[in-house]
mmCIF file of C-alpha atoms in Angstrom:
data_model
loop_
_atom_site.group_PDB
_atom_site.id
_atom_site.type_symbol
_atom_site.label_atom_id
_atom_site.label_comp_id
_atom_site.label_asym_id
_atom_site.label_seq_id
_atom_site.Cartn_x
_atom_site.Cartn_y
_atom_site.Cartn_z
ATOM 1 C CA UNK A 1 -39.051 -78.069 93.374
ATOM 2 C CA UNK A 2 -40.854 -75.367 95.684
ATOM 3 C CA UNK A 3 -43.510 -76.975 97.593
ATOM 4 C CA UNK A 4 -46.174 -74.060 95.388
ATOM 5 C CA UNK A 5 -44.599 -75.476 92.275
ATOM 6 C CA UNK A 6 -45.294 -78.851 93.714
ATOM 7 C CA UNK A 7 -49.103 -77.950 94.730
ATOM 8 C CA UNK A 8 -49.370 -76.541 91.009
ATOM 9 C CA UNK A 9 -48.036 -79.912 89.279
ATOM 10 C CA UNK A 10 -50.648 -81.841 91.544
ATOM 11 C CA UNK A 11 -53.841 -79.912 90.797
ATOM 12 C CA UNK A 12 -52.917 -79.543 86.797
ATOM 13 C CA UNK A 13 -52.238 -83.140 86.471
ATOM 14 C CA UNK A 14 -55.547 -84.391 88.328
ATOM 15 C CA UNK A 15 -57.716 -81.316 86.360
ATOM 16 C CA UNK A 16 -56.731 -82.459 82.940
ATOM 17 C CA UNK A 17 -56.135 -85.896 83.698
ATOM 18 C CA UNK A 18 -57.896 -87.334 86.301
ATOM 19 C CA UNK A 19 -56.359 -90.220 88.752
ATOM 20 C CA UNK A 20 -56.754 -92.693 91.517
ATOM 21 C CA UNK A 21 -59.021 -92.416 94.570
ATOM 22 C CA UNK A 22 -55.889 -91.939 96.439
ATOM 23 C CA UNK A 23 -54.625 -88.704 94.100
ATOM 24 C CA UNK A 24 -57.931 -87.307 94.576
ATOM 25 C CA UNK A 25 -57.608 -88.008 98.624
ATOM 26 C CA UNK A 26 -54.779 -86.082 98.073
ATOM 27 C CA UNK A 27 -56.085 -83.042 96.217
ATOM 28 C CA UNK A 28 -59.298 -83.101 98.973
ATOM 29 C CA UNK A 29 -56.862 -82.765 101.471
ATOM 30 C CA UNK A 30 -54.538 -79.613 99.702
ATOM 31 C CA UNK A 31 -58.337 -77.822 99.503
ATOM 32 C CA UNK A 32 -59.021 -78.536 103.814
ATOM 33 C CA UNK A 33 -55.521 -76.943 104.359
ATOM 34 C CA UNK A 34 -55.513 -73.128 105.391
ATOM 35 C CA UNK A 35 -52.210 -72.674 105.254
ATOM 36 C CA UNK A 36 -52.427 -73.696 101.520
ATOM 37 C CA UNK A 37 -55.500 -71.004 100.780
ATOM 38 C CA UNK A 38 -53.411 -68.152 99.616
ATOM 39 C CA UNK A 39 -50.999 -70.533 97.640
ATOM 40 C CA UNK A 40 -54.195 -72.193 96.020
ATOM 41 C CA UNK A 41 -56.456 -69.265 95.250
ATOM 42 C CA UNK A 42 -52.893 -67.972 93.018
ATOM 43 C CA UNK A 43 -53.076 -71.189 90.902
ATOM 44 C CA UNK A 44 -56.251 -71.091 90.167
ATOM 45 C CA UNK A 45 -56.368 -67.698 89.339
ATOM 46 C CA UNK A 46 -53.437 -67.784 87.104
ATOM 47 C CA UNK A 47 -55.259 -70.806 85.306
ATOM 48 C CA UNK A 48 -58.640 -69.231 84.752
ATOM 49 C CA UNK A 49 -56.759 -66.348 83.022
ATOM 50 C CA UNK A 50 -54.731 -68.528 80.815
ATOM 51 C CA UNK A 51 -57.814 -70.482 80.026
ATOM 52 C CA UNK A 52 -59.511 -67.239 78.749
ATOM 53 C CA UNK A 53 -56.121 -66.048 77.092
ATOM 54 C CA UNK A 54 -56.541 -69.273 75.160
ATOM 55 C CA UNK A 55 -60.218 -67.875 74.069
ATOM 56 C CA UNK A 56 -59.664 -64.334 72.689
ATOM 57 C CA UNK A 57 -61.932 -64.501 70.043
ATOM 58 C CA UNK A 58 -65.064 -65.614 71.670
ATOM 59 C CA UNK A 59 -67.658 -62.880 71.163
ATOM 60 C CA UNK A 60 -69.187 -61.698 74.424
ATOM 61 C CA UNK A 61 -67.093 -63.856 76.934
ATOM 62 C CA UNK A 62 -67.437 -63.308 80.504
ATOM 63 C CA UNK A 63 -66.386 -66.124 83.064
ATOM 64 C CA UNK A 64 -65.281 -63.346 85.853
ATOM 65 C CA UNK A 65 -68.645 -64.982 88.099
ATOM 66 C CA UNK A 66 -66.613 -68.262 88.156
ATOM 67 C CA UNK A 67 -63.556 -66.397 89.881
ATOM 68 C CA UNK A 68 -65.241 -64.656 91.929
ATOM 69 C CA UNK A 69 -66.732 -68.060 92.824
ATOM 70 C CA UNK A 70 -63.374 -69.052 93.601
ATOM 71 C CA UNK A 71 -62.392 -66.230 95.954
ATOM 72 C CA UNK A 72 -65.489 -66.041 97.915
ATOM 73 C CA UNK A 73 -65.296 -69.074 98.521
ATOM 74 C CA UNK A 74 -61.822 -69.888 99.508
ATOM 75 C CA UNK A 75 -61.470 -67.019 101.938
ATOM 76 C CA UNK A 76 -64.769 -67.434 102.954
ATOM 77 C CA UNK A 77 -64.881 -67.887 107.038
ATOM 78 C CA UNK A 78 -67.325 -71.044 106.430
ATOM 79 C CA UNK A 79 -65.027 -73.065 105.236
ATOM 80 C CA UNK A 80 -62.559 -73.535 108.634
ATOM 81 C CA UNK A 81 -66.262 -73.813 110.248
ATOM 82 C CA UNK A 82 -67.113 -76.748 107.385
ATOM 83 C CA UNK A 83 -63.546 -78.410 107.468
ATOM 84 C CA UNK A 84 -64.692 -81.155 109.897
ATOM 85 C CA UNK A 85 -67.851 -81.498 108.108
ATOM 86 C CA UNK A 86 -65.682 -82.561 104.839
ATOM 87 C CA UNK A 87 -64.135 -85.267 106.744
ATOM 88 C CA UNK A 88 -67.612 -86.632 108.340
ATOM 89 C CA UNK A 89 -68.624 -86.630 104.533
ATOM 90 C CA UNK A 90 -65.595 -88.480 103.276
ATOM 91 C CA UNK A 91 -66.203 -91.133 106.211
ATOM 92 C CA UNK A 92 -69.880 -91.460 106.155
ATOM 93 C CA UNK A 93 -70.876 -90.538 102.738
ATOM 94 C CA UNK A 94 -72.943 -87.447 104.102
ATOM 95 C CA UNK A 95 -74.956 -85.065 102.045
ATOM 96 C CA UNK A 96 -72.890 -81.845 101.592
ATOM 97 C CA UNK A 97 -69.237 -81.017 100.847
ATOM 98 C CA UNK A 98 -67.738 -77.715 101.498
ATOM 99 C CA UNK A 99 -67.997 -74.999 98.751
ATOM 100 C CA UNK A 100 -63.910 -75.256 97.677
ATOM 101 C CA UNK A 101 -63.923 -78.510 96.792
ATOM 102 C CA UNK A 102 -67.342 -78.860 94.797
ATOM 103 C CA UNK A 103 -65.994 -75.530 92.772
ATOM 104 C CA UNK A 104 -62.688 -77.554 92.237
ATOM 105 C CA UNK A 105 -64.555 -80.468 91.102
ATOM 106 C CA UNK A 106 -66.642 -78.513 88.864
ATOM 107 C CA UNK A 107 -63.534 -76.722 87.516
ATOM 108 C CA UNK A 108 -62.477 -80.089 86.358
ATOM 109 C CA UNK A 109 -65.952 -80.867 84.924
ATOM 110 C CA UNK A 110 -65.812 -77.080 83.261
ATOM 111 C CA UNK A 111 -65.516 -78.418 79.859
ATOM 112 C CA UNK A 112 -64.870 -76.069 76.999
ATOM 113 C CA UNK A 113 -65.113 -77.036 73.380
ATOM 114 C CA UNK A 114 -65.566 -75.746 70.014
ATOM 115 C CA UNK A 115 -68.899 -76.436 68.217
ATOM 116 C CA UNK A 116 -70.648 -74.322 65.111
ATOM 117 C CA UNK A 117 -68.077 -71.746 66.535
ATOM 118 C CA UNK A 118 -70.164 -71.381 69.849
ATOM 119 C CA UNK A 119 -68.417 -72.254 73.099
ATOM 120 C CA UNK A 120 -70.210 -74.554 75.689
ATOM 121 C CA UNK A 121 -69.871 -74.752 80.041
ATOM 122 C CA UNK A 122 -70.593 -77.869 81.273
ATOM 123 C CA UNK A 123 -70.746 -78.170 85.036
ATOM 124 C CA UNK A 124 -71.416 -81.568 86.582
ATOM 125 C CA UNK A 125 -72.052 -82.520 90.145
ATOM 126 C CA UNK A 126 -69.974 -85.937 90.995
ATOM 127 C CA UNK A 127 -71.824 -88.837 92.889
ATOM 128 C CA UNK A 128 -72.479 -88.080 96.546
ATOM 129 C CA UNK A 129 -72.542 -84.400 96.489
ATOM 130 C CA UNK A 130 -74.698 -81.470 95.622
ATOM 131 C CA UNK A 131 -72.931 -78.635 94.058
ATOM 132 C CA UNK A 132 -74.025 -74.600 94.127
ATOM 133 C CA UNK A 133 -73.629 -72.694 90.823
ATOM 134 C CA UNK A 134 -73.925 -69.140 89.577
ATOM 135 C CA UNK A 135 -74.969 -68.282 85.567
ATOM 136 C CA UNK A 136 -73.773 -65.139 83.844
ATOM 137 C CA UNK A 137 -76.863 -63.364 84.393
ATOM 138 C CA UNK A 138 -76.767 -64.267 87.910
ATOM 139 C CA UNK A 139 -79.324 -66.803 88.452
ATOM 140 C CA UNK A 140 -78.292 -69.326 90.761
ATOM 141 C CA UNK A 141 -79.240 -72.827 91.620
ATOM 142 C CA UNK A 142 -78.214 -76.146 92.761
ATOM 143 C CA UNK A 143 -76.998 -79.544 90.898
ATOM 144 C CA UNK A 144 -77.971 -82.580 92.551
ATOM 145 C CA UNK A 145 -75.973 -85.877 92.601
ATOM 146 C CA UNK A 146 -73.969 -87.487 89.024
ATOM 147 C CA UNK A 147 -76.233 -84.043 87.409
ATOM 148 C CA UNK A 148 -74.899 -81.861 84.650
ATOM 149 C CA UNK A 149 -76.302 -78.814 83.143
ATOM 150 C CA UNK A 150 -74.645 -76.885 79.761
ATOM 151 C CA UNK A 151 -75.196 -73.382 78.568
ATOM 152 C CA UNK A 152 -73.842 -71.354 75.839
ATOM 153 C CA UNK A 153 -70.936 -68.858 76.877
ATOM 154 C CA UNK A 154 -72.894 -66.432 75.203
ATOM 155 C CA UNK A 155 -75.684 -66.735 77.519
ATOM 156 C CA UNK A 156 -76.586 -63.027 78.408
ATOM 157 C CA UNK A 157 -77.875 -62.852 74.795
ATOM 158 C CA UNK A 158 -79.472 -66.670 74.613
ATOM 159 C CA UNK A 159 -80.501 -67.918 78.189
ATOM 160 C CA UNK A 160 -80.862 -71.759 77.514
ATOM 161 C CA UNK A 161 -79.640 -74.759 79.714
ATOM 162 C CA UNK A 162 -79.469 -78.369 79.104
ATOM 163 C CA UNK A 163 -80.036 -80.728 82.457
ATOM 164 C CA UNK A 164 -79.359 -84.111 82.701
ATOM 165 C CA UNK A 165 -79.992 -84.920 86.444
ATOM 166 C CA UNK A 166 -82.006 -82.765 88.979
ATOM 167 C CA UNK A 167 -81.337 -79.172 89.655
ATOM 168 C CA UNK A 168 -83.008 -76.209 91.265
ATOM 169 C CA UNK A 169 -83.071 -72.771 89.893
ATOM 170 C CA UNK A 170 -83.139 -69.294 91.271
ATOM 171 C CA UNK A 171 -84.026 -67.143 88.010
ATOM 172 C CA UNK A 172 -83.040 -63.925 87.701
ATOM 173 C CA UNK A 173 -86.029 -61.516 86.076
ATOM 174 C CA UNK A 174 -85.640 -61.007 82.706
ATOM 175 C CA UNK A 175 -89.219 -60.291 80.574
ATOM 176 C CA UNK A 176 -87.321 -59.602 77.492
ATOM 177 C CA UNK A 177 -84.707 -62.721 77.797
ATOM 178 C CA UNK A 178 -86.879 -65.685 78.505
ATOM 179 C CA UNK A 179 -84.987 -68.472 80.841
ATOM 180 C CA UNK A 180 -85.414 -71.858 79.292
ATOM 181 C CA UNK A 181 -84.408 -75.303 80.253
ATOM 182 C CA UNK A 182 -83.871 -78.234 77.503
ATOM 183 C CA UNK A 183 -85.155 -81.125 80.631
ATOM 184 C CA UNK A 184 -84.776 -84.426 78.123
ATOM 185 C CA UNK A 185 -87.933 -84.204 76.116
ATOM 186 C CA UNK A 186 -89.802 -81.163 77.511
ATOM 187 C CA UNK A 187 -88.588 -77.529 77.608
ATOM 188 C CA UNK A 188 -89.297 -75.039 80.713
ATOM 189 C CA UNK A 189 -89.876 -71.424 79.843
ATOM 190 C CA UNK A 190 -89.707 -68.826 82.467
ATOM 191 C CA UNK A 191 -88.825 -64.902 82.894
ATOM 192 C CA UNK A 192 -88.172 -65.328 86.731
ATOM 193 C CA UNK A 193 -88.853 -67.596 89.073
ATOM 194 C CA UNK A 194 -87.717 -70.653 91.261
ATOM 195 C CA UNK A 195 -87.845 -73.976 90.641
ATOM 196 C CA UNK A 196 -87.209 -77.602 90.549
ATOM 197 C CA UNK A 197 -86.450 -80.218 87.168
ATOM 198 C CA UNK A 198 -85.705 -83.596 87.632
ATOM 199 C CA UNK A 199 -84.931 -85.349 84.524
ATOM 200 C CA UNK A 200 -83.309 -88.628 84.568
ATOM 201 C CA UNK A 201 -82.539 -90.448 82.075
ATOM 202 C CA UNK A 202 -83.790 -93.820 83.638
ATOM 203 C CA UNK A 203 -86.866 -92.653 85.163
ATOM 204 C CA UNK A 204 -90.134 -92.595 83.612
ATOM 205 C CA UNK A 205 -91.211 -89.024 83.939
ATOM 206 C CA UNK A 206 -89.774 -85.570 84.327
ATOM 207 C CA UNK A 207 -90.910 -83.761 87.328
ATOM 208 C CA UNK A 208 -90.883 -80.207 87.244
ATOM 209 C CA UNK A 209 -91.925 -78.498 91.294
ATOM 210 C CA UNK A 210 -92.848 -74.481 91.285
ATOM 211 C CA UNK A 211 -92.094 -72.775 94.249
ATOM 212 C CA UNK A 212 -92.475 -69.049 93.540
ATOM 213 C CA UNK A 213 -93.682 -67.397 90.203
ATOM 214 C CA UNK A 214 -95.156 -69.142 86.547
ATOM 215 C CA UNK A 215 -93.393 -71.647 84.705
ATOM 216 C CA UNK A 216 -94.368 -72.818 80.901
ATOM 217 C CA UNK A 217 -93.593 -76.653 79.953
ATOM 218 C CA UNK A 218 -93.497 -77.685 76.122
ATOM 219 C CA UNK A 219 -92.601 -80.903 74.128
ATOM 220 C CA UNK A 220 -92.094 -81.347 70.629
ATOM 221 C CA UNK A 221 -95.699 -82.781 70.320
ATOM 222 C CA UNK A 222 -98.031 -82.106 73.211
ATOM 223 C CA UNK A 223 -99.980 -79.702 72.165
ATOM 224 C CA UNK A 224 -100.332 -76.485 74.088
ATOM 225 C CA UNK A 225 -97.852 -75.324 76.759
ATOM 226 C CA UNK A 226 -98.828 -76.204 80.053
ATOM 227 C CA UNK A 227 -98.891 -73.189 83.046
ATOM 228 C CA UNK A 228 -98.127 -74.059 85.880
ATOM 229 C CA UNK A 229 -98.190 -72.205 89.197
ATOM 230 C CA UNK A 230 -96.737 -71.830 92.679
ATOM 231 C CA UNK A 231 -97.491 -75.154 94.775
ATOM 232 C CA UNK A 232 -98.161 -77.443 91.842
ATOM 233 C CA UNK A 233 -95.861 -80.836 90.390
ATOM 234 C CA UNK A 234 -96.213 -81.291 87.278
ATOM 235 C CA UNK A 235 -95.313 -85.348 85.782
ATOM 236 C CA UNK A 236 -94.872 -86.143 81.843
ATOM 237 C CA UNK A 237 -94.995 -89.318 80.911
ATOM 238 C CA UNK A 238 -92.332 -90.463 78.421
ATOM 239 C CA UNK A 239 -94.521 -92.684 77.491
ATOM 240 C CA UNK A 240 -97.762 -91.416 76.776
ATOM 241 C CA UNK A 241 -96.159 -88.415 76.584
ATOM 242 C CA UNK A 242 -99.420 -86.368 78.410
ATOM 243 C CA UNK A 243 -98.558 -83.495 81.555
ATOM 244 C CA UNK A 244 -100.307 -84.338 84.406
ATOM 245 C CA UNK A 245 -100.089 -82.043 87.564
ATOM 246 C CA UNK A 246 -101.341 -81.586 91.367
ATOM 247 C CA UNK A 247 -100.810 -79.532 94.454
ATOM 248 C CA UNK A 248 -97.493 -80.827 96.946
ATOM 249 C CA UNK A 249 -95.667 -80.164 99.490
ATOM 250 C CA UNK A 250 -93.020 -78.335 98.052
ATOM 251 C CA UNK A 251 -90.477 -78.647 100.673
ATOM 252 C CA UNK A 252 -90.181 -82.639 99.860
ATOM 253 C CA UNK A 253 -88.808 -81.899 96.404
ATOM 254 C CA UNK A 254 -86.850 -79.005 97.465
ATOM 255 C CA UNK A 255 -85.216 -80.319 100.537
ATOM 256 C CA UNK A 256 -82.584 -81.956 99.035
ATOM 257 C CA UNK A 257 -80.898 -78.673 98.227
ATOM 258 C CA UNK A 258 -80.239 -78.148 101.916
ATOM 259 C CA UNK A 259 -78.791 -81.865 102.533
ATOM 260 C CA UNK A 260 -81.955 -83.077 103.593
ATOM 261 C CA UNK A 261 -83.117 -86.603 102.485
ATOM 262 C CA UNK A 262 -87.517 -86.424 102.821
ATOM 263 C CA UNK A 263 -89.723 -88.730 102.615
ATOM 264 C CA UNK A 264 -93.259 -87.449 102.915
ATOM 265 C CA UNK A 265 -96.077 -90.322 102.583
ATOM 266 C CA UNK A 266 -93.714 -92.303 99.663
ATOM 267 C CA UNK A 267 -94.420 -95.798 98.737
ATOM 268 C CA UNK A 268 -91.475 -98.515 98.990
ATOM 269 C CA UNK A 269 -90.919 -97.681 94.949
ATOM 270 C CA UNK A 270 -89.787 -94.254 95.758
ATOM 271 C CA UNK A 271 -87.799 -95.018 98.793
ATOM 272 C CA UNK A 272 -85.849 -97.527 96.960
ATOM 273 C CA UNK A 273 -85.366 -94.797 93.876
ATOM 274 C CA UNK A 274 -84.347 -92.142 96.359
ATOM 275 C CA UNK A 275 -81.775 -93.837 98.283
ATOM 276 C CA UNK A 276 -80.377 -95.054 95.077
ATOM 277 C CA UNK A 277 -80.403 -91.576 93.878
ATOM 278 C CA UNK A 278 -79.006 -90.185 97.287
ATOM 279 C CA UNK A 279 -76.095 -92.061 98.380
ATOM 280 C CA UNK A 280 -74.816 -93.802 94.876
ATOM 281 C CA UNK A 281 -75.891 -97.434 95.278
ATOM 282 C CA UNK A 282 -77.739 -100.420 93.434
ATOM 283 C CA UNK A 283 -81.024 -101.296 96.022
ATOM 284 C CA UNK A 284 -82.633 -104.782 95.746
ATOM 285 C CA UNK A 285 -85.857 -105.160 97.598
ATOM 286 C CA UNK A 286 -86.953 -108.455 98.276
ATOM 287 C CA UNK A 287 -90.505 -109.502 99.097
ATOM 288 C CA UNK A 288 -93.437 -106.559 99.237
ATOM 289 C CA UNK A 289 -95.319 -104.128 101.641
ATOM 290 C CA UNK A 290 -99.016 -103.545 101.424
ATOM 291 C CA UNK A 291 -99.674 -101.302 98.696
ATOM 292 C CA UNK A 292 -100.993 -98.757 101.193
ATOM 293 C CA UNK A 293 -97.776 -98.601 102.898
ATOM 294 C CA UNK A 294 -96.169 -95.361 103.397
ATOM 295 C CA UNK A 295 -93.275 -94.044 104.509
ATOM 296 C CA UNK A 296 -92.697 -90.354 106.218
ATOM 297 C CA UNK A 297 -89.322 -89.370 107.881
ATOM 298 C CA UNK A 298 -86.664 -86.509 107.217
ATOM 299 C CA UNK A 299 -83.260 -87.719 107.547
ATOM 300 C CA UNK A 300 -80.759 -84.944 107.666
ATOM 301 C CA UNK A 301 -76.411 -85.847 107.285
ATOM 302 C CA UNK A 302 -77.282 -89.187 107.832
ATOM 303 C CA UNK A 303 -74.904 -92.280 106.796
ATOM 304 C CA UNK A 304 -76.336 -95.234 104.166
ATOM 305 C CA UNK A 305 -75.871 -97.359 107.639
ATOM 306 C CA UNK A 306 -77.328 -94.943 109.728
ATOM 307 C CA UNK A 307 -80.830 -94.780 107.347
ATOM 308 C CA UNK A 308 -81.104 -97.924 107.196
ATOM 309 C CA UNK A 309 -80.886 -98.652 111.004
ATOM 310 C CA UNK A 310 -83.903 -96.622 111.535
ATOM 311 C CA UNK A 311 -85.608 -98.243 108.847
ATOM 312 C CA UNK A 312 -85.121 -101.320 110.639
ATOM 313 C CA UNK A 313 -86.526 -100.237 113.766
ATOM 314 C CA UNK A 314 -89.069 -98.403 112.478
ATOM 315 C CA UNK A 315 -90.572 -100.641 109.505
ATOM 316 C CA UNK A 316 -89.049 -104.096 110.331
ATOM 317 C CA UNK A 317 -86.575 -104.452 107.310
ATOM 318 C CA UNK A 318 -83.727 -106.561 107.312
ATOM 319 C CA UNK A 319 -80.575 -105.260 105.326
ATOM 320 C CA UNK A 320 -77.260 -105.921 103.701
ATOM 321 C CA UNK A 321 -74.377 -103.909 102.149
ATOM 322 C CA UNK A 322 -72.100 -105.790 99.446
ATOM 323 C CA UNK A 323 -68.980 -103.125 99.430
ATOM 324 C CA UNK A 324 -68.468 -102.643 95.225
ATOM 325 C CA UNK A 325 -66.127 -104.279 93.315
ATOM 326 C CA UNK A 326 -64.044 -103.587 90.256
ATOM 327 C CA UNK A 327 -65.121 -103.763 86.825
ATOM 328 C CA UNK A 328 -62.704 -105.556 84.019
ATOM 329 C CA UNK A 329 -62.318 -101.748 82.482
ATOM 330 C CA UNK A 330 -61.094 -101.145 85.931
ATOM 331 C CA UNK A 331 -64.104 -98.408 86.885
ATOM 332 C CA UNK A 332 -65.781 -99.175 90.707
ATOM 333 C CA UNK A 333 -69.149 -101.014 90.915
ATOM 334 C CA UNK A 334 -72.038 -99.031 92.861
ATOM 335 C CA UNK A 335 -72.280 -100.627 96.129
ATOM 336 C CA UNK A 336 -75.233 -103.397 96.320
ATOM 337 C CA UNK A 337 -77.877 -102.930 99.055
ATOM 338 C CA UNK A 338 -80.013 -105.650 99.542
ATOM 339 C CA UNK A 339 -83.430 -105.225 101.488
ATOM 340 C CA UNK A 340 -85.372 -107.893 102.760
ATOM 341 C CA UNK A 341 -89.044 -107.193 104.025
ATOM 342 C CA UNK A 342 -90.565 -109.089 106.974
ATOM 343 C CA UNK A 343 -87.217 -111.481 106.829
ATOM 344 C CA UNK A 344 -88.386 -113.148 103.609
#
């Protein structure tokens, strides 16, 4: 078998079907390869066209961003400048992996299916990453870590998103297409702007940061919409299911979108969340700081080991990692971080 035919067999089987952390070692390693680009770039293409070959009666279907994605990308000169910065990543868990290998990974996550005769994109972001994305009307954004956002293939004429996760947006101007996002139970309605949502499941609010323009927030029963302007967080409670908003530092919410963890005046509760959030793991905190306790620092490609070193000498933590295990369905545990405050 040629070695291209070979290359082909490798990335078809892991897109449709998944496989081992070794496999996808493997496939990481095909994508840091130069001398592979050309041969790569030709498989993919040839599979993005059969996909839409496959589609030929979707009204208004236009994936061509995606490829273009895909060729930028791959020939792009950052990505011999990144290659060492992959394998830092794969070794140390870092915040950023380079731009072939999250749109590979969000090819696989590209997920379309058939329902009420509509088409759906999904693209996710997988655990430890962050993951760039362009729309069909050219707004583009960020996904943050284990996020997924869906929209309608037919998006120029209906410009709704679903998140699940965190994600930034970069909206394109549009006063007679509104751009809404479906954020759990609140909807965002803007024309163009840019902005942050971060709506996870598990937390207790949905956050929603304004950097430039006017943003509208709606539920299903809160009353009027909420404005919101440039500067200003605005929280709803799940529970009480009330907006509540003041002025930030936007930077803290947005830095994550350049690989930068940021802690600006947090209280142990958010550190714990965010370093959950950031690098994939369970945290167990054992004992209690003063409730006016506050941590600021700005950690920037740094390891789960390296964080909490400096957290050590800074604040006087001790820590411990438990590497994860394997469930009986065979899936990895998260890994278990365990920190103890004051040596109690």
């Amino acid at each position: 078998m040629k070695e291209k035919e070979k290359i082909r067999e490798k990335l078809l089987n892991w897109f449709h079907f998944g496989g081992t952390s070794v496999e996808e070692s493997a496939v990481s390693d095909l994508f840091r390869d130069d001398q592979r680009r050309d041969q790569i770039r030709s498989i993919l293409s040839s599979q993005f066209y059969e996909l839409m070959n496959t589609e030929k009666d979707l009204p208004g279907k236009n994936l061509d961003h995606i490829l273009y994605k895909i060729h930028y990308d791959i020939n792009s000169a950052g990505v011999k400048k990144n290659s060492n910065r992959l394998v830092s990543w794969v070794m140390r868990a870092a915040a950023i992996i380079v731009l072939p290998v999250l749109v590979f990974w969000g090819l696989k996550g590209l997920v379309s299916y058939r329902e009420a005769n509509n088409t759906i994109a999904e693209i996710h972001s997988p655990a430890w990453t962050r993951t760039s994305f362009m729309l069909p009307d050219g707004t583009t954004g960020w996904l943050n870590s284990s996020s997924t956002l869906k929209y309608n293939l037919n998006f120029n004429k209906d410009r709704r998103i679903e998140l699940d996760g965190e994600g930034y947006f970069d909206v394109v101007t549009d006063k007679e297409r509104p751009f809404r996002v479906i954020a759990g139970e609140i909807t965002v309605k803007v024309h163009g702007t840019k902005f942050n949502v971060a709506a996870w499941d598990n937390d207790k609010e949905i956050e929603v940061v304004l950097e430039e323009g006017k943003v509208e927030l709606s539920g299903n029963d809160t009353g009027n919409p909420l404005i919101i302007n440039p500067g200003q967080l605005a929280l709803f409670d799940k529970s009480d299911r009330k907006f509540m908003t003041e002025q930030v530092e936007t930077k803290k919410y947005l830095s994550w979108t350049e690989g930068k963890l940021v802690f600006r005046n947090d209280p142990m509760e958010t550190v714990e969340k965010r370093l959950e959030r950031w690098y994939d793991v369970d945290v167990d905190v054992v004992g209690a700081f003063s409730d006016d306790f506050r941590l600021r620092a700005t950690f920037v490609d740094e390891s789960l080991e390296d964080v909490l070193d400096i957290l050590k000498k800074s604040i006087g933590i001790e820590y411990s990692i438990n590497e994860p295990g394997i469930n009986p369905d065979d899936t990895y545990e998260k890994k278990k971080v365990r920190i103890t405050i004051n040596g109690k």
